[in-house]
Coordinates of C-alpha atoms and ligand atoms in Angstrom, one line a residue:
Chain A
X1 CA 9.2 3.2 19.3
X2 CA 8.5 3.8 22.9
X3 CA 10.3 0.9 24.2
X4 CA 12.1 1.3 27.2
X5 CA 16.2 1.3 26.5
X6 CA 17.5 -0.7 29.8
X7 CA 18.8 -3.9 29.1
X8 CA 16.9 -7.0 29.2
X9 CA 17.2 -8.7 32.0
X10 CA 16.5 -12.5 33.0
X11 CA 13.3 -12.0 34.5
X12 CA 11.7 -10.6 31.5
X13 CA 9.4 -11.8 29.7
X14 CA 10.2 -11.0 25.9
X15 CA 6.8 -10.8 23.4
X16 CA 6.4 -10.0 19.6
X17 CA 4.8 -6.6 19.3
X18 CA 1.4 -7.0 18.3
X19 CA 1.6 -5.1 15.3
X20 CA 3.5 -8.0 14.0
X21 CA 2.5 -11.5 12.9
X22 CA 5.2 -14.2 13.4
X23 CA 4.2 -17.2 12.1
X24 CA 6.1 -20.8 10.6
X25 CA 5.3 -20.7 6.5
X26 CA 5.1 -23.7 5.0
X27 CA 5.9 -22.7 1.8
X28 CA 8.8 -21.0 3.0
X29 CA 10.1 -23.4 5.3
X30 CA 10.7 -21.0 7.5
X31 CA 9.6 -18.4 10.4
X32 CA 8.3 -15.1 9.1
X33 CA 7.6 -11.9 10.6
X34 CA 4.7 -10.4 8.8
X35 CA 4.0 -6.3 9.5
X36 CA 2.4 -3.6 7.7
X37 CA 4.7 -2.3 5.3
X38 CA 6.9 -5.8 4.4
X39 CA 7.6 -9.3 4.9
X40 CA 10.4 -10.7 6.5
X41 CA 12.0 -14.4 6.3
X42 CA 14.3 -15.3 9.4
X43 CA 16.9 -17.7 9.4
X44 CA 16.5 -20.5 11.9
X45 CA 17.9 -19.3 14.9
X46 CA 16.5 -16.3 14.3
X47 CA 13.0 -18.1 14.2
X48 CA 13.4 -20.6 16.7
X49 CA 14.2 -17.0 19.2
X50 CA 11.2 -15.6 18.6
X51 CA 9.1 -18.9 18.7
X52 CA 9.8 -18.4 21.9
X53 CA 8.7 -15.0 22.7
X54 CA 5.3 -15.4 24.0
X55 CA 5.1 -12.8 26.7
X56 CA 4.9 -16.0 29.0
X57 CA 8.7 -17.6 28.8
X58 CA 11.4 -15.4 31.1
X59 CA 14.4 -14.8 29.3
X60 CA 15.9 -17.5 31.4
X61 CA 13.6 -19.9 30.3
X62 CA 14.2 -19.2 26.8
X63 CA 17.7 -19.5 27.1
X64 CA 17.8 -22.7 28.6
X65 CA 15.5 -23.9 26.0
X66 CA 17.7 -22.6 23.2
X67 CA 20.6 -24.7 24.8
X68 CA 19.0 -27.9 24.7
X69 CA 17.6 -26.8 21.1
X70 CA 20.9 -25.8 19.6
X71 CA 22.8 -28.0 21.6
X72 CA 24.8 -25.5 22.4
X73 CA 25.9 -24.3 25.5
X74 CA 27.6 -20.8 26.0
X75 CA 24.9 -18.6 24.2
X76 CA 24.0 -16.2 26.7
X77 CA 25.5 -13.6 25.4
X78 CA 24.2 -14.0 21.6
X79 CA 20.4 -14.4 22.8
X80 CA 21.0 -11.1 24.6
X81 CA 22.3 -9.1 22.1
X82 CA 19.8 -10.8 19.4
X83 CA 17.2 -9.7 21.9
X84 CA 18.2 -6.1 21.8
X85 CA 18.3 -6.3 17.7
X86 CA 15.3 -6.9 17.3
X87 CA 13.9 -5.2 19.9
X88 CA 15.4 -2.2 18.5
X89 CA 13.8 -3.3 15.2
X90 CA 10.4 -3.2 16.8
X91 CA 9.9 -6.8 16.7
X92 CA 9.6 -7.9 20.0
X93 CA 9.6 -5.9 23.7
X94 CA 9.8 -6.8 27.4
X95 CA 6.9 -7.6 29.5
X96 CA 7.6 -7.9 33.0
Chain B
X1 CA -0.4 1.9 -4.6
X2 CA 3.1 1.5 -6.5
X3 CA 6.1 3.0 -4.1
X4 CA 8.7 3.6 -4.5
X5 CA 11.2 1.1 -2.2
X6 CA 8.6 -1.0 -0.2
X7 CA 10.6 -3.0 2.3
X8 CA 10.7 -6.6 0.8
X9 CA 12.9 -8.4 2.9
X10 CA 12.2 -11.5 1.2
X11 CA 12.9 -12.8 -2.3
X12 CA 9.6 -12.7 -4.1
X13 CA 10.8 -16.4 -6.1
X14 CA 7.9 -15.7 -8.4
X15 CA 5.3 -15.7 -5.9
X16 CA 2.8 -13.0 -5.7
X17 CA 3.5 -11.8 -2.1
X18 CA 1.2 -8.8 -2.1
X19 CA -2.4 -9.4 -3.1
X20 CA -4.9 -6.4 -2.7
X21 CA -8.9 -7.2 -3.4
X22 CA -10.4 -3.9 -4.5
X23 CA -14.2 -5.0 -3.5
X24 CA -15.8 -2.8 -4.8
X25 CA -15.8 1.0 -7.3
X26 CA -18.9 2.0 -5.3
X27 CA -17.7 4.8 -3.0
X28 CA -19.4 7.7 -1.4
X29 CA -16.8 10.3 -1.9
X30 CA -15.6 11.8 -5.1
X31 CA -11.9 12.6 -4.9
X32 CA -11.0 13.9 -8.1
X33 CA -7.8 12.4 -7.8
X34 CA -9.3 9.0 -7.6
X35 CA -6.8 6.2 -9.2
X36 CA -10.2 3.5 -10.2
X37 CA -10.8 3.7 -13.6
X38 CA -13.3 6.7 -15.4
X39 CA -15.9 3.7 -16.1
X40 CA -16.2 2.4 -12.7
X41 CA -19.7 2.7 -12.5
X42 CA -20.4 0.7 -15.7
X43 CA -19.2 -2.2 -13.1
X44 CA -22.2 -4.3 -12.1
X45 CA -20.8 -7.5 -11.4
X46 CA -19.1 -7.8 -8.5
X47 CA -17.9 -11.1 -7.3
X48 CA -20.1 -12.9 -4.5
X49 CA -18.1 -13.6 -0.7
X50 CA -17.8 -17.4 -1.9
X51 CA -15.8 -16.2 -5.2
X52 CA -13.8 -13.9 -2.8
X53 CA -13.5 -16.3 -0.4
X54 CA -12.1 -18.6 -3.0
X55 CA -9.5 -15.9 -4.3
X56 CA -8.2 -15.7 -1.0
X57 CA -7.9 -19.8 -0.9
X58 CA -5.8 -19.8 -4.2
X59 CA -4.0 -16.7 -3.7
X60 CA -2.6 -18.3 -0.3
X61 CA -2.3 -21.7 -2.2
X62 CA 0.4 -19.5 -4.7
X63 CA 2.2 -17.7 -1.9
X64 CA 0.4 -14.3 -1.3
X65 CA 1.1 -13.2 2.1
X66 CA 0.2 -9.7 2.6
X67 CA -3.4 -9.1 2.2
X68 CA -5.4 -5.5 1.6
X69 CA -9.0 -4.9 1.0
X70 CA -9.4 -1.8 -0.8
X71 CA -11.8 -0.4 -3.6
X72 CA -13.4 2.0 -4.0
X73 CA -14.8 1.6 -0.3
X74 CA -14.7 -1.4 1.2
X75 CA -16.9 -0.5 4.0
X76 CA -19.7 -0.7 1.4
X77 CA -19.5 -4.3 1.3
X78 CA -21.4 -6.3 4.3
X79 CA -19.2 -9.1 3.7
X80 CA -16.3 -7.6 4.4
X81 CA -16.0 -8.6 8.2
X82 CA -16.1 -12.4 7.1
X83 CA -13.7 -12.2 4.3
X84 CA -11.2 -10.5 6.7
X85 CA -12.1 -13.5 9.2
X86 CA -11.1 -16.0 6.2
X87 CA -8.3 -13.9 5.2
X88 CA -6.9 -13.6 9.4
X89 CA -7.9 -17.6 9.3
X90 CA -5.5 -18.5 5.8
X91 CA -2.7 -16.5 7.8
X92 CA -2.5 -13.5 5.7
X93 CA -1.5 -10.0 7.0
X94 CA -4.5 -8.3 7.0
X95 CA -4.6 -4.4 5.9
X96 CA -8.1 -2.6 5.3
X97 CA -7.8 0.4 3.2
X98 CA -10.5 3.2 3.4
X99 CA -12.0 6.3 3.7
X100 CA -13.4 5.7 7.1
X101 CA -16.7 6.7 6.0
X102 CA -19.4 3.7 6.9
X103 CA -16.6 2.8 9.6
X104 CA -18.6 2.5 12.6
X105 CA -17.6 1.7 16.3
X106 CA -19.2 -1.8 16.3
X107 CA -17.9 -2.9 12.4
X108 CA -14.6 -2.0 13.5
X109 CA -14.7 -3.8 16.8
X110 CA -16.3 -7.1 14.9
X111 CA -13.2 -6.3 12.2
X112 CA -10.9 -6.7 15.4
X113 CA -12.4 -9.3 16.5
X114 CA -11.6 -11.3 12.9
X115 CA -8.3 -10.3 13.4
X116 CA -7.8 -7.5 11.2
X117 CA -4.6 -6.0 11.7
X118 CA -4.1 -2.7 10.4
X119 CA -6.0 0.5 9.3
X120 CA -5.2 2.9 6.6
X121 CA -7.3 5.9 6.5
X122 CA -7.3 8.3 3.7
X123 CA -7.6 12.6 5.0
X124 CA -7.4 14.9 2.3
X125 CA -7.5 18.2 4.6
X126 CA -6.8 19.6 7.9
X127 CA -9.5 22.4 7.3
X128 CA -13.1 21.0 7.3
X129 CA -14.2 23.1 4.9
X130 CA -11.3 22.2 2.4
X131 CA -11.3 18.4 3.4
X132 CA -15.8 17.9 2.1
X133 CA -14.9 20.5 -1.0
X134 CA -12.0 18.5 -2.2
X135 CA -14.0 14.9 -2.0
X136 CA -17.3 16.3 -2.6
X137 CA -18.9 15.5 0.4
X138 CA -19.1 16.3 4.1
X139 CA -16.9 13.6 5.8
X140 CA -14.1 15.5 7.9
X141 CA -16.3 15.0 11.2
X142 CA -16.7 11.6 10.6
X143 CA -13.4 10.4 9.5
X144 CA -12.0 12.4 12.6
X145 CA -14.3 10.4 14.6
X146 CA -12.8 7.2 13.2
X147 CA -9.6 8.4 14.0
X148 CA -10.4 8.5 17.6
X149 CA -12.5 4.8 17.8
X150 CA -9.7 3.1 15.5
X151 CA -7.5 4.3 18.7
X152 CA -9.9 3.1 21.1
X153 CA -9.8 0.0 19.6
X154 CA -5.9 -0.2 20.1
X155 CA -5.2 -0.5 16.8
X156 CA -2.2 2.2 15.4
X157 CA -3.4 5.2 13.3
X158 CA -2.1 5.0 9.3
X159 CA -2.9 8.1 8.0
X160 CA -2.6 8.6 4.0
X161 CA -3.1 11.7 2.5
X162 CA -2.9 12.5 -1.1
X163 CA -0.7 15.2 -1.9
X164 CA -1.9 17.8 -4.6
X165 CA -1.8 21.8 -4.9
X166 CA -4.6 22.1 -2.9
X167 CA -3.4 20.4 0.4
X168 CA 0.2 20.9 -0.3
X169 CA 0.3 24.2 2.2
X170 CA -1.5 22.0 4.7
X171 CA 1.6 20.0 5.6
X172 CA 2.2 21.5 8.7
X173 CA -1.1 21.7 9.8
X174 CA -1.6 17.8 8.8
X175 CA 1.4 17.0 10.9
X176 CA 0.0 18.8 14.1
X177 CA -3.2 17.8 14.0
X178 CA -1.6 14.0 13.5
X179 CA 1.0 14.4 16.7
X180 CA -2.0 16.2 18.6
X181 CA -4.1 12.9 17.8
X182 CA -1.4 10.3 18.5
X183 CA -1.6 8.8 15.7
X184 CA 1.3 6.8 14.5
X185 CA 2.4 6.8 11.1
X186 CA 1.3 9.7 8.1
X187 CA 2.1 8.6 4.6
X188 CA 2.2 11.5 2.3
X189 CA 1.6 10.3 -1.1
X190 CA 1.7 12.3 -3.9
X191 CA -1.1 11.7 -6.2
X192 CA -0.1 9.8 -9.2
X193 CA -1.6 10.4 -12.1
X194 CA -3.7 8.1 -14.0
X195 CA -7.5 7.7 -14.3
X196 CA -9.2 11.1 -12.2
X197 CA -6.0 12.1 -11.6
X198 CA -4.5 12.1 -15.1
X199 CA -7.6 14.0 -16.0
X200 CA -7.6 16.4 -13.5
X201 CA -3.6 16.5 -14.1
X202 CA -3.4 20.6 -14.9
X203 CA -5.4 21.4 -11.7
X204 CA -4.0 19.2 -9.3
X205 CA -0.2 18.9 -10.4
X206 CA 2.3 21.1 -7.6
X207 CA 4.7 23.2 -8.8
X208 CA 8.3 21.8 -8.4
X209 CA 8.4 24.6 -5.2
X210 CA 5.7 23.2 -3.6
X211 CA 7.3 20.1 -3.7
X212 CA 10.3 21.3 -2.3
X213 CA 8.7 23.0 0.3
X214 CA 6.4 19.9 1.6
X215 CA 9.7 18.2 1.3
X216 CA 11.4 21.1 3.7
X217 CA 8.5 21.1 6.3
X218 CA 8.4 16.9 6.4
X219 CA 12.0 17.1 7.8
X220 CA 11.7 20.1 10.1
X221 CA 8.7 18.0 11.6
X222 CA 11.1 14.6 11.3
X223 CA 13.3 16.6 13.2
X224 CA 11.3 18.4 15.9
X225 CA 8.8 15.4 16.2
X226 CA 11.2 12.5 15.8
X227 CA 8.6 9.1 14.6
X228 CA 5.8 10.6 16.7
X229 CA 4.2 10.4 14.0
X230 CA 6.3 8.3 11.6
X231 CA 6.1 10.4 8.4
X232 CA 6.6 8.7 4.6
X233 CA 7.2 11.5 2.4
X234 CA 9.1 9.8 -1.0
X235 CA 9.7 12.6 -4.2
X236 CA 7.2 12.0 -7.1
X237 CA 8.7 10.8 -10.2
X238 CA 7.4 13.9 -12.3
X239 CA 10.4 15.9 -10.1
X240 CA 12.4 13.0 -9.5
X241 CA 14.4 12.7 -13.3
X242 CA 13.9 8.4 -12.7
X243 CA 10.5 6.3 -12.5
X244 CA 9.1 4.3 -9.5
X245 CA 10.4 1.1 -9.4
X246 CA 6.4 0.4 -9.9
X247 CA 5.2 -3.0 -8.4
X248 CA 8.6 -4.5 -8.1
X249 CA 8.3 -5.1 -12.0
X250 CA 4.9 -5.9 -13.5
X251 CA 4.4 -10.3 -12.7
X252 CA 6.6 -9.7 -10.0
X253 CA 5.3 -9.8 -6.4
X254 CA 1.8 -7.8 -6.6
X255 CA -1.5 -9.3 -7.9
X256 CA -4.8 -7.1 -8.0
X257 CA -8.2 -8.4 -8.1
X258 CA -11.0 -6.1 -9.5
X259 CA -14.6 -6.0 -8.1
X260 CA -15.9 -8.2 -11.2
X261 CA -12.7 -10.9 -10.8
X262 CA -10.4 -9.1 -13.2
X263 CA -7.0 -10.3 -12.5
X264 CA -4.3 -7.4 -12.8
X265 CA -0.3 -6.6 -12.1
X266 CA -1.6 -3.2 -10.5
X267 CA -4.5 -1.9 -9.5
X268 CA -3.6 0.9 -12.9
X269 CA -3.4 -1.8 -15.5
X270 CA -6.4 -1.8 -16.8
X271 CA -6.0 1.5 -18.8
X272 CA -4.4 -0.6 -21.0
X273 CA -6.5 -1.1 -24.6
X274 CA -6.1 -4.4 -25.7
X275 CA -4.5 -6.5 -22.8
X276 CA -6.8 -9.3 -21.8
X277 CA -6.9 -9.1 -18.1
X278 CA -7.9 -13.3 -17.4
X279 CA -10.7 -13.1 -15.0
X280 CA -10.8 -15.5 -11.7
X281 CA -14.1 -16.7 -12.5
X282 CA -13.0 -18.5 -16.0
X283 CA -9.7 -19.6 -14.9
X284 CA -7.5 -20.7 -12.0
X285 CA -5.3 -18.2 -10.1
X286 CA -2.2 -20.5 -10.5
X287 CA -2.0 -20.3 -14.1
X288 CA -3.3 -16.4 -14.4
X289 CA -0.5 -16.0 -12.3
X290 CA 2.0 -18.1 -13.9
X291 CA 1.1 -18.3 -17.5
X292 CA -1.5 -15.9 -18.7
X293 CA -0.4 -14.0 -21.3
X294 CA -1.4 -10.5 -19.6
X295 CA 1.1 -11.2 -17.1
X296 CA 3.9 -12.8 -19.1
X297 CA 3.4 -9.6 -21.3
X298 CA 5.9 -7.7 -19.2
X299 CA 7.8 -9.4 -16.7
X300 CA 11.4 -9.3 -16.6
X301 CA 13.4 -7.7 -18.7
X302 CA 12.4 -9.4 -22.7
X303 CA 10.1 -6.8 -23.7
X304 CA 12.7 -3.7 -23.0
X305 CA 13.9 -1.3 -25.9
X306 CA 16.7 1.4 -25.4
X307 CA 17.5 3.1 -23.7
X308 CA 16.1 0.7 -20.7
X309 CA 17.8 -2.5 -21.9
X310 CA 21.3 -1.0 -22.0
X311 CA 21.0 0.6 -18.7
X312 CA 23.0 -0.3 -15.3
X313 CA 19.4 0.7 -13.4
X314 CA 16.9 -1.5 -15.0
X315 CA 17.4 -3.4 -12.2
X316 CA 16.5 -0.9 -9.4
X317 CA 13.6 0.5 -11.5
X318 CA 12.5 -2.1 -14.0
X319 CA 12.0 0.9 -16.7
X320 CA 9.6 2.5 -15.1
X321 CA 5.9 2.0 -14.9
X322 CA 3.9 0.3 -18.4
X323 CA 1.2 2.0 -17.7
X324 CA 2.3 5.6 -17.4
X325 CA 4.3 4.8 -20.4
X326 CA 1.1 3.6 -22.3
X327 CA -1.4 6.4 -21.2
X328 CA 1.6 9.3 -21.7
X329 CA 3.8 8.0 -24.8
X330 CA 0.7 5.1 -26.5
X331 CA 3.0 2.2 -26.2
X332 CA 3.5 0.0 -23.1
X333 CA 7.1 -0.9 -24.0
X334 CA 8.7 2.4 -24.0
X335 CA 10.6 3.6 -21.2
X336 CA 8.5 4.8 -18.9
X337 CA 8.7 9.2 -20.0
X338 CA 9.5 10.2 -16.4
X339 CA 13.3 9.5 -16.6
X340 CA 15.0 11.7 -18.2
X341 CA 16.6 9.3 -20.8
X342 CA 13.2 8.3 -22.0
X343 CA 12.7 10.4 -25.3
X344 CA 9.7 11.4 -24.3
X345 CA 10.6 13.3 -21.1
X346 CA 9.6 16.4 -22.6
X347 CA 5.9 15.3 -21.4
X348 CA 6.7 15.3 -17.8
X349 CA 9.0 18.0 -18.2
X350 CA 6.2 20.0 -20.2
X351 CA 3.7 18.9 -17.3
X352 CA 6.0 20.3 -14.9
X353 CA 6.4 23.5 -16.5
X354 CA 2.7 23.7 -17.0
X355 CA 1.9 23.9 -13.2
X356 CA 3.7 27.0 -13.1
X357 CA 1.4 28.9 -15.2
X358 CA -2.2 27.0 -15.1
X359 CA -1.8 26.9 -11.2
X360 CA -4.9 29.6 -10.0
X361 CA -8.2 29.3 -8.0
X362 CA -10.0 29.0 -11.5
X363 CA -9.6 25.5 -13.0
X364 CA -12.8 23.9 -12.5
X365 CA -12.0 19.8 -12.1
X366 CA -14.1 16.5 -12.8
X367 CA -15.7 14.5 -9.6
X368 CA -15.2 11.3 -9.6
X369 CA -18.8 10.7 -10.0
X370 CA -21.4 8.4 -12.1
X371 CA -21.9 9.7 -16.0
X372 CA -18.9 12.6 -15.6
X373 CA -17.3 11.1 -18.4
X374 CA -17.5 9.9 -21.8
X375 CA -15.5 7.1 -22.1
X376 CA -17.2 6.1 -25.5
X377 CA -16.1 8.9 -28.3
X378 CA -13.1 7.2 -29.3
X379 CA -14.9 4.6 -30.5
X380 CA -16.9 6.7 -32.9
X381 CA -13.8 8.6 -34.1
X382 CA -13.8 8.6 -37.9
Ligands
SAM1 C1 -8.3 4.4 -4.2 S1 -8.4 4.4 -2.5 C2 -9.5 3.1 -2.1 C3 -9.8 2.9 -0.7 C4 -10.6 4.0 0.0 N1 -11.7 4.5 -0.7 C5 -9.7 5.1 0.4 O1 -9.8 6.3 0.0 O2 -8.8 4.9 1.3 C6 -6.8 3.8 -1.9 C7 -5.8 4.8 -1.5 O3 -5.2 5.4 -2.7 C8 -5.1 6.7 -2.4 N2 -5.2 7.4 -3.7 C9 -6.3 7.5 -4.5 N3 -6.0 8.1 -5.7 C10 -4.6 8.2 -5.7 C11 -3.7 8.7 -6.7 N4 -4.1 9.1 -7.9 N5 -2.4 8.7 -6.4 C12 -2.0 8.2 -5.2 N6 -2.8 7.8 -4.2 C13 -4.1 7.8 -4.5 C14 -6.2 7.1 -1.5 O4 -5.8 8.3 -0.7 C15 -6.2 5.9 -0.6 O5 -5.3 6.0 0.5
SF4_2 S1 -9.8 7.7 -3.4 FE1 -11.7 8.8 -2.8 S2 -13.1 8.4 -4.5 FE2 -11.4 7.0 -4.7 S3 -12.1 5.2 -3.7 FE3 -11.0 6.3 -2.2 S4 -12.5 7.7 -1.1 FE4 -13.4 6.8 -3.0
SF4_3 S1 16.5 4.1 -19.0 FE1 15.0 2.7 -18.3 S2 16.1 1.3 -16.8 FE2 17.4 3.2 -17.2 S3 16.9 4.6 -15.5 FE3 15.5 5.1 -17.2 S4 13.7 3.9 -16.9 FE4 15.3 3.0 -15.6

């Protein structure tokens, strides 16, 4: 992968890599992340993460969305380093 | 194509995740490794867009997910831009499988533009020369060219290239040419042998060296070229002493369609005498799927003898492949011969052996071509 290694920061903009398909599954109740070789199912909070990756949300945005979502509140830290899995996965990179 | 460990990160639960069309036999080139069966051209009726369109309807309606088109060569049918459209539309993952030849700059645009998402194109050669003997007919320029345009058209390069003793030395020369090109991932598949390839076996089969030294020169690359390109290199199962894990068990998670609607486990199956492959224009997908007999015939673990149903692997490998232990031992339900508890390993081992000595620039081989073969004198066997 050529994606840059520097942290995500809050100004970026986080986006599934195009050589994905994320889609919601009916039949799976669930998010899935769709890509050449496999499938994969995500879990809810997983799914609801990347629901939000559109290239257009800053990583602040997204955050605070998640909060009112999981109504939760001290999650920072967990979106970040879920962020950095999967970008390190491929699924997603930084637009900025 | 079966292989070894595909990446399923999610439970099949009986659905038939991966569903590949094969649109047509009709093909321009003649690889004489070909995996489409000897008769292919006594094929004539393929199904119309509407039945395919339907196929893709009831395949989604049943779970499938992943979608290829394959053949033969796709590109041959005009439809194929609007049944990657309906495919894109359904939500599948759409994968186009080809040769490249017939893939021009403004199909493949209008394929982009239905949302195709990903290219594999088959290159038997780095040399020119070598590349239009081994298929038959000049097409190195042209799928060269597509290389280029499927780049152009931001879409990542899949490269496969079927692995025999005639490209087996090329390796390196494969991998250059591929990190020269940018393109992105290079699968290496060795050629497995059934249909051409089975019949061709003695000519095409590499010596357990060669193996050992494509294997060698994949991870030098790996290592000096990290995953630019990406290279899949997996050992055959001839050299490997244990089968593929083919289709994730037959009824598992793959469904084929033939051109003329023929339902199938794998896009092999139909080497098999006798099995009555339902056809998608005399019965609905859902109950082929779930309850035809062809693919109740072999799913799970009921049908296993020894050694396979005492065995701690039959999970990881499902006993092997039924139709290599059809066409090699003449019953589906033995172990399939390449492990090496299968009684019957002595015909890989023999195979094996075998490319030592045949192995020379002498062995003529059979094209894949119209009227090479006569599938009929069994039937007049006294
Ligand atoms: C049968 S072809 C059909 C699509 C198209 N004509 C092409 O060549 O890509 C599908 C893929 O199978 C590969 N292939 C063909 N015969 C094979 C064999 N006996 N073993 C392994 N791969 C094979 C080809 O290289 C190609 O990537
Ligand atoms: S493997 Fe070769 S002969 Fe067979 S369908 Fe593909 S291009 Fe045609
Ligand atoms: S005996 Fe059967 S199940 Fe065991 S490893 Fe061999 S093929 Fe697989």
């Amino acid at each position: 992968m050529t994606l840059s290694n520097t942290p995500f920061n809050p100004l970026d903009r986080p986006a599934i890599n195009p050589l994905f398909l994320f889609r919601w599954e009916e039949q799976e109740q669930a998010y899935l992340l769709l890509y050449p070789e496999g499938i994969i199912k995500l879990n809810d909070s997983a799914g609801n993460i990347l629901n939000l990756c559109d290239g257009e949300r800053t990583m602040e945005s997204i955050i605070a969305e998640l909060k009112v979502l999981f109504g939760a509140d001290d999650i920072d830290g967990d979106i970040y380093n879920f962020m950095e899995v999967a970008r390190g996965k491929g699924w997603i990179k930084a637009e900025d | 194509m079966a292989k070894a460990g595909s990446k399923l990160k999610i439970d099949g639960n009986g659905k038939p995740l991966w569903l590949v069309l094969e649109l047509t036999y009709r093909c321009p080139l003649k690889c004489p490794w070909c995996n489409n069966p000897l008769d292919f051209d006594e094929l004539k009726n393929e199904l119309t867009t509407e039945e395919w369109k339907k196929v893709l309807r009831d395949a989604r309606a049943i779970g499938s997910l992943q979608l290829g088109f394959s053949g033969g060569e796709p590109m041959l049918r005009p439809d194929l831009e609007e049944l990657v459209d309906e495919g894109n539309r359904l939500g599948y993952y759409t994968n186009l499988i080809t040769s490249g030849m017939g893939l021009s700059k403004d199909r493949l645009s209008e394929l982009k533009r239905c949302g195709l998402k990903q290219i594999q194109l088959s290159l038997q050669h780095s040399n020119r020369e070598k590349n239009d003997i081994m298929v038959g007919v000049q097409s190195h320029d042209e799928k060269m060219a597509v290389i280029e345009e499927i780049k152009a058209q931001g879409f990542p390069v899949v490269l496969n290239v079927p692995l025999s003793r005639y490209n087996i030395e090329a390796v390196d020369d494969i991998i250059d040419m591929a990190a020269r090109t940018g393109v992105e991932y290079i699968e290496f598949a060795n050629i497995q042998y059934y249909n051409w390839a089975l019949l061709n076996r003695a000519a095409l089969l590499p010596t357990r060296e060669q193996i050992e030294y494509a294997e060698a020169r994949v991870n030098e690359a790996r290592k000096r070229l990290g995953n630019k390109p990406t290279i899949y290199f997996v050992v055959p199962d001839y050299f490997d002493g244990r089968p593929k894990a083919c289709m994730n068990g037959w009824g598992a998670i793959h469904l084929t369609i033939a051109p003329d609607g023929s339902a199938l486990p794998c896009q092999e199956a139909q080497v098999m005498e006798g099995v009555d492959f339902p056809n998608v224009r005399d019965n609905d997908l859902g109950w082929i799927w779930r309850e035809s007999p062809a693919f109740e015939m072999y799913r799970g673990d009921a049908w296993m003898k020894k050694p396979c149903v005492d065995c701690d692997e039959k999970e990881k490998d499902f006993g092997g492949c039924r139709c290599q232990a059809y066409l090699l031992t003449g019953d589906a339900t033995n172990t399939d011969p390449a492990c090496s508890k299968s009684r019957h390993f002595d015909i890989i081992q023999s195979a094996v052996a075998a490319a030592r000595i045949t192995s020379g620039p002498q062995m003529p081989l059979v094209m894949r071509s119209r009227g090479a073969i006569n599938g009929k004198m069994r039937l007049i066997r006294p």
